[in-house]
Amino acid sequence: MQLQWNYGASGLTSVTGLEVRVFAVEMVYVPEGDFNVAKGFYVAPSQCCGGGSMNGSFNAPGSNFPVINQRLTPSLTYSDGTSATLRIKGDAGVDTNNDGVIDNTTYPTGYRPFYCYKYELTEQQYADFLNTLTTAQISTLGIAGTSITLTNGQYFSSTPNKACGNSNATKLFAFADWSGLRPISILEFNKASYGPIQPILHNNPYNIFYAAWNSSEIPNNFGGGTSNLRDVGFSANSTTTRGQAGASYYGIMDLTGNATEPVVKMNDYSFSNVNGNGLLQPSGVTDISTWLTSNIIFIDQVGNVFGTTKQGFRSVRSAE
């Protein structure tokens, strides 16, 4: 592979003595098209979430699965801590006030194509990121994961392939912006999980974000209570089925099954499909003002979070 760089456009007059680092993140292409959204349901206070609808849950009329396509959906109810009633037209946007007219054309509905991390971000990938930052930027963002240390002026992880936990919205935004990506919307997360096939609701009511696997195929360590993160792709080998491997319809690995997943709330209508520009502020935070830390939730199969240790990183890039 060869890269051509007009370094003069970056304000440089010479590349003598310059070190260039190239970082690659494996991505999966999620094509344009119709998809299903997992429907939510009430869980008793003794079971989960203090009662009521769960984070990121949608409900369509008649207890049907919401389908996002080129038609305007019927009125959908949604809850991520704040309830809303809305309609969605995949190729056009969101009718935020449920009056039959699309009034938000920039929120990523998931219908349009995008690229998604194949694996959760690893600890060494976050360490590599730290090695490109200034002292002030590192001071603001802090170290993620559990095994990243500074050795001879460089950050390394002793568990380089383990999913990187101890994330938060500030760290997520910084890494996504720096790498030319962006956070994933709750609708895109559903698309990445199920694609065009209908989600399977298992007997355990918590499993709404299993990526349409049969119950017998759900990998060990999926679900939530443990805080012990594993290497990314830990369930896959040469003999596993898609379900046993923990792969989504499109082959995206470990969705909600290792670290919890950061997604943008449905009612964050300031969020758009604009990708990061590779630039951070001197303090280390993103320079994209419409990415709001208050509108990121870290979810497992039902929107619960089992402590910050499990909070991971996963980003996408608009393909258009």
mmCIF file of C-alpha atoms in Angstrom:
data_model
loop_
_atom_site.group_PDB
_atom_site.id
_atom_site.type_symbol
_atom_site.label_atom_id
_atom_site.label_comp_id
_atom_site.label_asym_id
_atom_site.label_seq_id
_atom_site.Cartn_x
_atom_site.Cartn_y
_atom_site.Cartn_z
ATOM 1 C CA MET A 1 0.000 0.000 0.000
ATOM 2 C CA GLN A 2 1.252 3.476 -0.856
ATOM 3 C CA LEU A 3 0.067 6.780 0.566
ATOM 4 C CA GLN A 4 0.598 10.156 -1.060
ATOM 5 C CA TRP A 5 0.720 13.171 1.243
ATOM 6 C CA ASN A 6 0.834 16.817 0.227
ATOM 7 C CA TYR A 7 2.764 17.828 3.323
ATOM 8 C CA GLY A 8 2.890 21.449 2.208
ATOM 9 C CA ALA A 9 -0.874 21.628 2.737
ATOM 10 C CA SER A 10 -0.191 20.688 6.356
ATOM 11 C CA GLY A 11 2.102 23.686 6.775
ATOM 12 C CA LEU A 12 5.387 21.771 6.449
ATOM 13 C CA THR A 13 8.290 22.887 4.271
ATOM 14 C CA SER A 14 10.407 19.771 4.797
ATOM 15 C CA VAL A 15 9.949 16.195 5.963
ATOM 16 C CA THR A 16 13.570 15.721 6.993
ATOM 17 C CA GLY A 17 13.664 13.987 10.356
ATOM 18 C CA LEU A 18 9.885 13.592 10.381
ATOM 19 C CA GLU A 19 8.359 10.398 11.793
ATOM 20 C CA VAL A 20 5.137 9.239 10.152
ATOM 21 C CA ARG A 21 2.932 6.746 11.966
ATOM 22 C CA VAL A 22 0.091 4.914 10.218
ATOM 23 C CA PHE A 23 -2.651 3.260 12.258
ATOM 24 C CA ALA A 24 -5.238 0.835 10.882
ATOM 25 C CA VAL A 25 -8.560 -0.181 12.397
ATOM 26 C CA GLU A 26 -10.399 -3.108 10.825
ATOM 27 C CA MET A 27 -13.865 -2.038 9.716
ATOM 28 C CA VAL A 28 -16.985 -3.779 8.378
ATOM 29 C CA TYR A 29 -19.122 -2.233 5.638
ATOM 30 C CA VAL A 30 -22.809 -2.060 6.555
ATOM 31 C CA PRO A 31 -24.729 -1.462 3.309
ATOM 32 C CA GLU A 32 -27.708 0.748 2.629
ATOM 33 C CA GLY A 33 -31.017 -0.964 3.151
ATOM 34 C CA ASP A 34 -33.978 -1.890 5.322
ATOM 35 C CA PHE A 35 -33.445 -3.205 8.833
ATOM 36 C CA ASN A 36 -35.256 -4.211 12.007
ATOM 37 C CA VAL A 37 -35.083 -2.525 15.385
ATOM 38 C CA ALA A 38 -35.332 -4.506 18.625
ATOM 39 C CA LYS A 39 -38.592 -3.782 20.385
ATOM 40 C CA GLY A 40 -38.585 -2.940 24.060
ATOM 41 C CA PHE A 41 -40.820 -4.082 26.860
ATOM 42 C CA TYR A 42 -41.506 -3.344 30.497
ATOM 43 C CA VAL A 43 -39.292 -4.962 33.116
ATOM 44 C CA ALA A 44 -40.403 -5.110 36.725
ATOM 45 C CA PRO A 45 -38.414 -3.003 39.257
ATOM 46 C CA SER A 46 -37.204 -6.197 40.948
ATOM 47 C CA GLN A 47 -35.561 -7.297 37.685
ATOM 48 C CA CYS A 48 -33.964 -4.310 36.094
ATOM 49 C CA CYS A 49 -33.486 -0.631 35.651
ATOM 50 C CA GLY A 50 -35.809 0.557 38.423
ATOM 51 C CA GLY A 51 -38.813 -0.477 36.327
ATOM 52 C CA GLY A 52 -40.221 1.013 33.148
ATOM 53 C CA SER A 53 -38.883 0.876 29.632
ATOM 54 C CA MET A 54 -35.206 0.110 29.217
ATOM 55 C CA ASN A 55 -32.528 2.330 27.752
ATOM 56 C CA GLY A 56 -32.696 2.458 23.983
ATOM 57 C CA SER A 57 -35.984 0.570 23.644
ATOM 58 C CA PHE A 58 -38.434 1.108 20.754
ATOM 59 C CA ASN A 59 -42.043 0.007 20.515
ATOM 60 C CA ALA A 60 -44.187 -0.113 17.395
ATOM 61 C CA PRO A 61 -47.981 -0.452 17.282
ATOM 62 C CA GLY A 62 -49.300 -3.955 17.808
ATOM 63 C CA SER A 63 -46.101 -5.160 19.484
ATOM 64 C CA ASN A 64 -44.431 -5.411 16.074
ATOM 65 C CA PHE A 65 -40.745 -4.922 15.423
ATOM 66 C CA PRO A 66 -40.101 -1.433 14.031
ATOM 67 C CA VAL A 67 -38.770 -1.600 10.466
ATOM 68 C CA ILE A 68 -36.673 1.251 9.081
ATOM 69 C CA ASN A 69 -36.954 1.645 5.307
ATOM 70 C CA GLN A 70 -37.907 4.292 2.732
ATOM 71 C CA ARG A 71 -41.429 4.618 4.108
ATOM 72 C CA LEU A 72 -42.376 6.768 7.067
ATOM 73 C CA THR A 73 -42.855 4.479 10.070
ATOM 74 C CA PRO A 74 -45.993 4.566 12.169
ATOM 75 C CA SER A 75 -45.654 6.379 15.475
ATOM 76 C CA LEU A 76 -42.916 4.748 17.560
ATOM 77 C CA THR A 77 -42.442 5.188 21.272
ATOM 78 C CA TYR A 78 -38.881 5.341 22.492
ATOM 79 C CA SER A 79 -37.203 5.553 25.871
ATOM 80 C CA ASP A 80 -33.583 6.059 26.909
ATOM 81 C CA GLY A 81 -34.448 7.649 30.227
ATOM 82 C CA THR A 82 -36.420 10.310 28.360
ATOM 83 C CA SER A 83 -39.529 9.103 26.557
ATOM 84 C CA ALA A 84 -40.455 10.300 23.077
ATOM 85 C CA THR A 85 -42.925 9.545 20.300
ATOM 86 C CA LEU A 86 -41.558 9.897 16.781
ATOM 87 C CA ARG A 87 -41.569 8.604 13.222
ATOM 88 C CA ILE A 88 -38.582 7.659 11.057
ATOM 89 C CA LYS A 89 -38.049 7.565 7.291
ATOM 90 C CA GLY A 90 -34.748 5.812 6.710
ATOM 91 C CA ASP A 91 -33.615 7.698 3.626
ATOM 92 C CA ALA A 92 -34.889 11.103 4.784
ATOM 93 C CA GLY A 93 -34.595 11.510 8.557
ATOM 94 C CA VAL A 94 -36.676 11.768 11.720
ATOM 95 C CA ASP A 95 -40.089 13.256 12.426
ATOM 96 C CA THR A 96 -39.184 14.330 15.937
ATOM 97 C CA ASN A 97 -42.592 15.674 16.946
ATOM 98 C CA ASN A 98 -44.684 12.906 15.388
ATOM 99 C CA ASP A 99 -46.651 15.186 13.045
ATOM 100 C CA GLY A 100 -45.924 13.258 9.852
ATOM 101 C CA VAL A 101 -43.285 15.717 8.577
ATOM 102 C CA ILE A 102 -39.535 14.991 8.605
ATOM 103 C CA ASP A 103 -37.933 17.823 10.554
ATOM 104 C CA ASN A 104 -34.452 16.365 11.210
ATOM 105 C CA THR A 105 -32.513 15.234 8.149
ATOM 106 C CA THR A 106 -29.069 14.772 9.713
ATOM 107 C CA TYR A 107 -29.523 12.203 12.503
ATOM 108 C CA PRO A 108 -28.058 8.861 11.289
ATOM 109 C CA THR A 109 -31.093 6.614 10.892
ATOM 110 C CA GLY A 110 -28.996 3.563 9.988
ATOM 111 C CA TYR A 111 -30.555 3.213 6.547
ATOM 112 C CA ARG A 112 -27.625 4.825 4.749
ATOM 113 C CA PRO A 113 -24.322 2.870 4.471
ATOM 114 C CA PHE A 114 -21.590 3.158 7.057
ATOM 115 C CA TYR A 115 -18.419 1.435 8.223
ATOM 116 C CA CYS A 116 -18.249 0.005 11.749
ATOM 117 C CA TYR A 117 -15.379 -1.293 13.896
ATOM 118 C CA LYS A 118 -15.238 -5.050 13.384
ATOM 119 C CA TYR A 119 -13.888 -5.416 16.920
ATOM 120 C CA GLU A 120 -14.051 -3.323 20.035
ATOM 121 C CA LEU A 121 -11.076 -1.002 20.424
ATOM 122 C CA THR A 122 -8.168 -2.790 22.095
ATOM 123 C CA GLU A 123 -5.921 -1.551 24.869
ATOM 124 C CA GLN A 124 -2.887 -1.280 22.592
ATOM 125 C CA GLN A 125 -4.869 0.761 20.085
ATOM 126 C CA TYR A 126 -5.677 3.231 22.838
ATOM 127 C CA ALA A 127 -2.024 3.208 23.945
ATOM 128 C CA ASP A 128 -0.978 4.010 20.358
ATOM 129 C CA PHE A 129 -3.388 6.939 20.436
ATOM 130 C CA LEU A 130 -1.839 8.257 23.664
ATOM 131 C CA ASN A 131 1.593 8.110 22.043
ATOM 132 C CA THR A 132 0.537 10.747 19.510
ATOM 133 C CA LEU A 133 -0.780 13.263 22.051
ATOM 134 C CA THR A 134 0.772 16.091 24.022
ATOM 135 C CA THR A 135 1.247 15.949 27.766
ATOM 136 C CA ALA A 136 -1.646 18.361 28.235
ATOM 137 C CA GLN A 137 -3.956 16.261 26.080
ATOM 138 C CA ILE A 138 -3.048 13.058 27.925
ATOM 139 C CA SER A 139 -3.635 14.815 31.234
ATOM 140 C CA THR A 140 -7.184 15.718 30.155
ATOM 141 C CA LEU A 141 -8.157 12.378 28.657
ATOM 142 C CA GLY A 142 -6.358 9.973 30.953
ATOM 143 C CA ILE A 143 -5.427 6.343 30.453
ATOM 144 C CA ALA A 144 -8.164 3.838 29.612
ATOM 145 C CA GLY A 145 -8.130 0.075 30.038
ATOM 146 C CA THR A 146 -6.521 -1.648 33.004
ATOM 147 C CA SER A 147 -3.039 -2.594 31.799
ATOM 148 C CA ILE A 148 -1.601 0.456 29.991
ATOM 149 C CA THR A 149 1.633 1.828 31.444
ATOM 150 C CA LEU A 150 4.303 4.330 30.426
ATOM 151 C CA THR A 151 7.673 2.725 29.611
ATOM 152 C CA ASN A 152 10.650 4.704 28.292
ATOM 153 C CA GLY A 153 8.390 7.529 27.218
ATOM 154 C CA GLN A 154 5.899 5.346 25.322
ATOM 155 C CA TYR A 155 2.594 3.811 26.373
ATOM 156 C CA PHE A 156 2.163 0.051 26.090
ATOM 157 C CA SER A 157 -0.443 -2.462 27.248
ATOM 158 C CA SER A 158 0.536 -5.763 28.811
ATOM 159 C CA THR A 159 -2.778 -7.146 27.474
ATOM 160 C CA PRO A 160 -2.698 -5.561 24.008
ATOM 161 C CA ASN A 161 -5.606 -7.465 22.454
ATOM 162 C CA LYS A 162 -8.042 -7.070 25.335
ATOM 163 C CA ALA A 163 -11.069 -4.855 24.801
ATOM 164 C CA CYS A 164 -10.268 -1.426 26.199
ATOM 165 C CA GLY A 165 -12.546 -0.524 29.101
ATOM 166 C CA ASN A 166 -12.758 2.462 31.419
ATOM 167 C CA SER A 167 -14.041 4.555 28.550
ATOM 168 C CA ASN A 168 -16.256 7.611 28.820
ATOM 169 C CA ALA A 169 -17.839 9.974 26.322
ATOM 170 C CA THR A 170 -14.880 12.385 26.379
ATOM 171 C CA LYS A 171 -12.362 9.647 25.542
ATOM 172 C CA LEU A 172 -14.700 8.125 22.953
ATOM 173 C CA PHE A 173 -15.163 11.450 21.163
ATOM 174 C CA ALA A 174 -11.441 12.201 21.189
ATOM 175 C CA PHE A 175 -10.451 8.859 19.690
ATOM 176 C CA ALA A 176 -13.234 8.963 17.106
ATOM 177 C CA ASP A 177 -12.408 12.527 16.021
ATOM 178 C CA TRP A 178 -8.645 11.829 15.912
ATOM 179 C CA SER A 179 -9.199 8.765 13.702
ATOM 180 C CA GLY A 180 -11.690 10.382 11.311
ATOM 181 C CA LEU A 181 -14.668 8.454 12.665
ATOM 182 C CA ARG A 182 -17.711 9.285 14.777
ATOM 183 C CA PRO A 183 -19.937 7.714 17.442
ATOM 184 C CA ILE A 184 -22.658 5.274 16.407
ATOM 185 C CA SER A 185 -26.346 6.130 16.738
ATOM 186 C CA ILE A 186 -28.778 3.797 18.487
ATOM 187 C CA LEU A 187 -30.457 3.081 15.122
ATOM 188 C CA GLU A 188 -27.140 2.270 13.451
ATOM 189 C CA PHE A 189 -26.333 -0.039 16.348
ATOM 190 C CA ASN A 190 -29.529 -1.967 15.688
ATOM 191 C CA LYS A 191 -28.716 -2.131 11.963
ATOM 192 C CA ALA A 192 -25.185 -3.384 12.695
ATOM 193 C CA SER A 193 -26.622 -6.086 14.959
ATOM 194 C CA TYR A 194 -29.584 -7.493 13.038
ATOM 195 C CA GLY A 195 -29.398 -6.266 9.469
ATOM 196 C CA PRO A 196 -32.566 -7.175 7.556
ATOM 197 C CA ILE A 197 -33.486 -10.184 9.694
ATOM 198 C CA GLN A 198 -35.896 -10.032 12.608
ATOM 199 C CA PRO A 199 -34.370 -10.017 16.103
ATOM 200 C CA ILE A 200 -34.925 -13.059 18.271
ATOM 201 C CA LEU A 201 -36.297 -12.397 21.738
ATOM 202 C CA HIS A 202 -35.029 -15.089 24.076
ATOM 203 C CA ASN A 203 -36.703 -16.334 27.226
ATOM 204 C CA ASN A 204 -34.415 -14.151 29.292
ATOM 205 C CA PRO A 205 -36.002 -10.724 28.753
ATOM 206 C CA TYR A 206 -32.645 -8.996 29.007
ATOM 207 C CA ASN A 207 -31.334 -10.279 25.682
ATOM 208 C CA ILE A 208 -32.755 -7.705 23.282
ATOM 209 C CA PHE A 209 -29.392 -6.885 21.687
ATOM 210 C CA TYR A 210 -28.146 -10.389 21.006
ATOM 211 C CA ALA A 211 -27.472 -10.259 17.296
ATOM 212 C CA ALA A 212 -30.301 -12.600 16.282
ATOM 213 C CA TRP A 213 -28.638 -15.774 17.525
ATOM 214 C CA ASN A 214 -30.312 -18.945 18.655
ATOM 215 C CA SER A 215 -30.323 -19.310 22.423
ATOM 216 C CA SER A 216 -28.023 -22.331 22.304
ATOM 217 C CA GLU A 217 -25.433 -20.354 20.344
ATOM 218 C CA ILE A 218 -24.963 -17.409 22.681
ATOM 219 C CA PRO A 219 -21.262 -17.361 23.628
ATOM 220 C CA ASN A 220 -20.103 -17.642 27.215
ATOM 221 C CA ASN A 221 -19.378 -14.315 28.941
ATOM 222 C CA PHE A 222 -22.058 -12.547 26.927
ATOM 223 C CA GLY A 223 -24.351 -10.567 28.990
ATOM 224 C CA GLY A 224 -23.453 -8.780 31.594
ATOM 225 C CA GLY A 225 -22.525 -9.156 35.146
ATOM 226 C CA THR A 226 -18.825 -9.870 34.831
ATOM 227 C CA SER A 227 -16.411 -6.966 34.709
ATOM 228 C CA ASN A 228 -13.591 -9.134 33.323
ATOM 229 C CA LEU A 229 -13.084 -8.036 29.740
ATOM 230 C CA ARG A 230 -11.699 -10.537 27.250
ATOM 231 C CA ASP A 231 -9.599 -10.280 24.085
ATOM 232 C CA VAL A 232 -11.658 -8.933 21.203
ATOM 233 C CA GLY A 233 -13.194 -11.698 19.090
ATOM 234 C CA PHE A 234 -12.661 -14.153 21.951
ATOM 235 C CA SER A 235 -15.483 -16.520 20.956
ATOM 236 C CA ALA A 236 -14.534 -17.011 17.311
ATOM 237 C CA ASN A 237 -12.478 -19.877 15.932
ATOM 238 C CA SER A 238 -12.336 -21.970 12.759
ATOM 239 C CA THR A 239 -15.275 -24.169 13.762
ATOM 240 C CA THR A 240 -17.759 -21.759 15.333
ATOM 241 C CA THR A 241 -21.029 -20.760 13.735
ATOM 242 C CA ARG A 242 -21.822 -17.083 13.382
ATOM 243 C CA GLY A 243 -23.798 -17.201 16.594
ATOM 244 C CA GLN A 244 -21.137 -19.105 18.522
ATOM 245 C CA ALA A 245 -18.521 -16.645 17.292
ATOM 246 C CA GLY A 246 -20.466 -13.711 18.675
ATOM 247 C CA ALA A 247 -20.761 -12.162 15.209
ATOM 248 C CA SER A 248 -23.580 -9.919 14.078
ATOM 249 C CA TYR A 249 -25.444 -10.338 10.791
ATOM 250 C CA TYR A 250 -22.624 -8.440 9.047
ATOM 251 C CA GLY A 251 -19.795 -10.137 10.927
ATOM 252 C CA ILE A 252 -19.256 -7.411 13.520
ATOM 253 C CA MET A 253 -17.877 -9.039 16.647
ATOM 254 C CA ASP A 254 -18.858 -8.946 20.323
ATOM 255 C CA LEU A 255 -21.681 -6.407 20.094
ATOM 256 C CA THR A 256 -22.703 -5.953 23.766
ATOM 257 C CA GLY A 257 -20.973 -9.211 24.542
ATOM 258 C CA ASN A 258 -17.683 -8.118 26.056
ATOM 259 C CA ALA A 259 -17.454 -4.411 26.787
ATOM 260 C CA THR A 260 -20.607 -2.327 26.914
ATOM 261 C CA GLU A 261 -21.269 -0.319 23.779
ATOM 262 C CA PRO A 262 -21.307 3.501 23.523
ATOM 263 C CA VAL A 263 -24.230 4.755 21.437
ATOM 264 C CA VAL A 264 -25.810 8.143 20.762
ATOM 265 C CA LYS A 265 -29.305 8.531 22.163
ATOM 266 C CA MET A 266 -32.208 8.695 19.755
ATOM 267 C CA ASN A 267 -33.303 12.115 20.989
ATOM 268 C CA ASP A 268 -29.903 13.756 20.463
ATOM 269 C CA TYR A 269 -31.069 15.674 17.416
ATOM 270 C CA SER A 270 -27.979 17.884 17.346
ATOM 271 C CA PHE A 271 -25.965 14.802 16.341
ATOM 272 C CA SER A 272 -25.299 14.297 12.633
ATOM 273 C CA ASN A 273 -23.522 11.894 10.291
ATOM 274 C CA VAL A 274 -20.443 14.144 9.970
ATOM 275 C CA ASN A 275 -17.167 12.249 10.495
ATOM 276 C CA GLY A 276 -14.295 13.418 12.678
ATOM 277 C CA ASN A 277 -11.701 15.714 11.103
ATOM 278 C CA GLY A 278 -8.548 14.292 12.723
ATOM 279 C CA LEU A 279 -8.027 17.363 14.905
ATOM 280 C CA LEU A 280 -8.299 17.733 18.672
ATOM 281 C CA GLN A 281 -8.277 20.844 20.789
ATOM 282 C CA PRO A 282 -5.014 21.619 22.667
ATOM 283 C CA SER A 283 -6.706 20.279 25.794
ATOM 284 C CA GLY A 284 -7.281 16.918 24.090
ATOM 285 C CA VAL A 285 -11.058 17.046 23.683
ATOM 286 C CA THR A 286 -12.849 16.886 20.345
ATOM 287 C CA ASP A 287 -13.322 20.076 18.363
ATOM 288 C CA ILE A 288 -16.771 18.963 17.144
ATOM 289 C CA SER A 289 -19.230 20.999 19.180
ATOM 290 C CA THR A 290 -22.307 18.942 18.319
ATOM 291 C CA TRP A 291 -20.982 15.808 20.014
ATOM 292 C CA LEU A 292 -22.508 16.051 23.484
ATOM 293 C CA THR A 293 -21.196 13.913 26.339
ATOM 294 C CA SER A 294 -24.616 13.938 28.014
ATOM 295 C CA ASN A 295 -26.129 12.062 25.064
ATOM 296 C CA ILE A 296 -23.910 8.972 25.098
ATOM 297 C CA ILE A 297 -25.136 5.833 26.842
ATOM 298 C CA PHE A 298 -23.113 2.632 27.326
ATOM 299 C CA ILE A 299 -25.381 -0.357 26.841
ATOM 300 C CA ASP A 300 -25.338 -4.081 27.212
ATOM 301 C CA GLN A 301 -28.239 -6.144 25.882
ATOM 302 C CA VAL A 302 -30.814 -3.986 27.653
ATOM 303 C CA GLY A 303 -29.182 -0.660 28.272
ATOM 304 C CA ASN A 304 -27.672 -1.512 31.654
ATOM 305 C CA VAL A 305 -24.087 -0.601 32.528
ATOM 306 C CA PHE A 306 -22.043 -2.767 34.885
ATOM 307 C CA GLY A 307 -19.555 -0.142 36.018
ATOM 308 C CA THR A 308 -17.072 1.970 34.094
ATOM 309 C CA THR A 309 -14.566 -0.897 33.865
ATOM 310 C CA LYS A 310 -16.764 -2.484 31.177
ATOM 311 C CA GLN A 311 -17.351 0.712 29.191
ATOM 312 C CA GLY A 312 -15.733 0.207 25.812
ATOM 313 C CA PHE A 313 -15.052 1.940 22.505
ATOM 314 C CA ARG A 314 -16.688 1.353 19.138
ATOM 315 C CA SER A 315 -17.043 3.941 16.362
ATOM 316 C CA VAL A 316 -18.293 4.188 12.800
ATOM 317 C CA ARG A 317 -17.697 6.236 9.660
ATOM 318 C CA SER A 318 -20.367 7.490 7.287
ATOM 319 C CA ALA A 319 -19.784 5.892 3.883
ATOM 320 C CA GLU A 320 -21.326 8.653 1.775
#
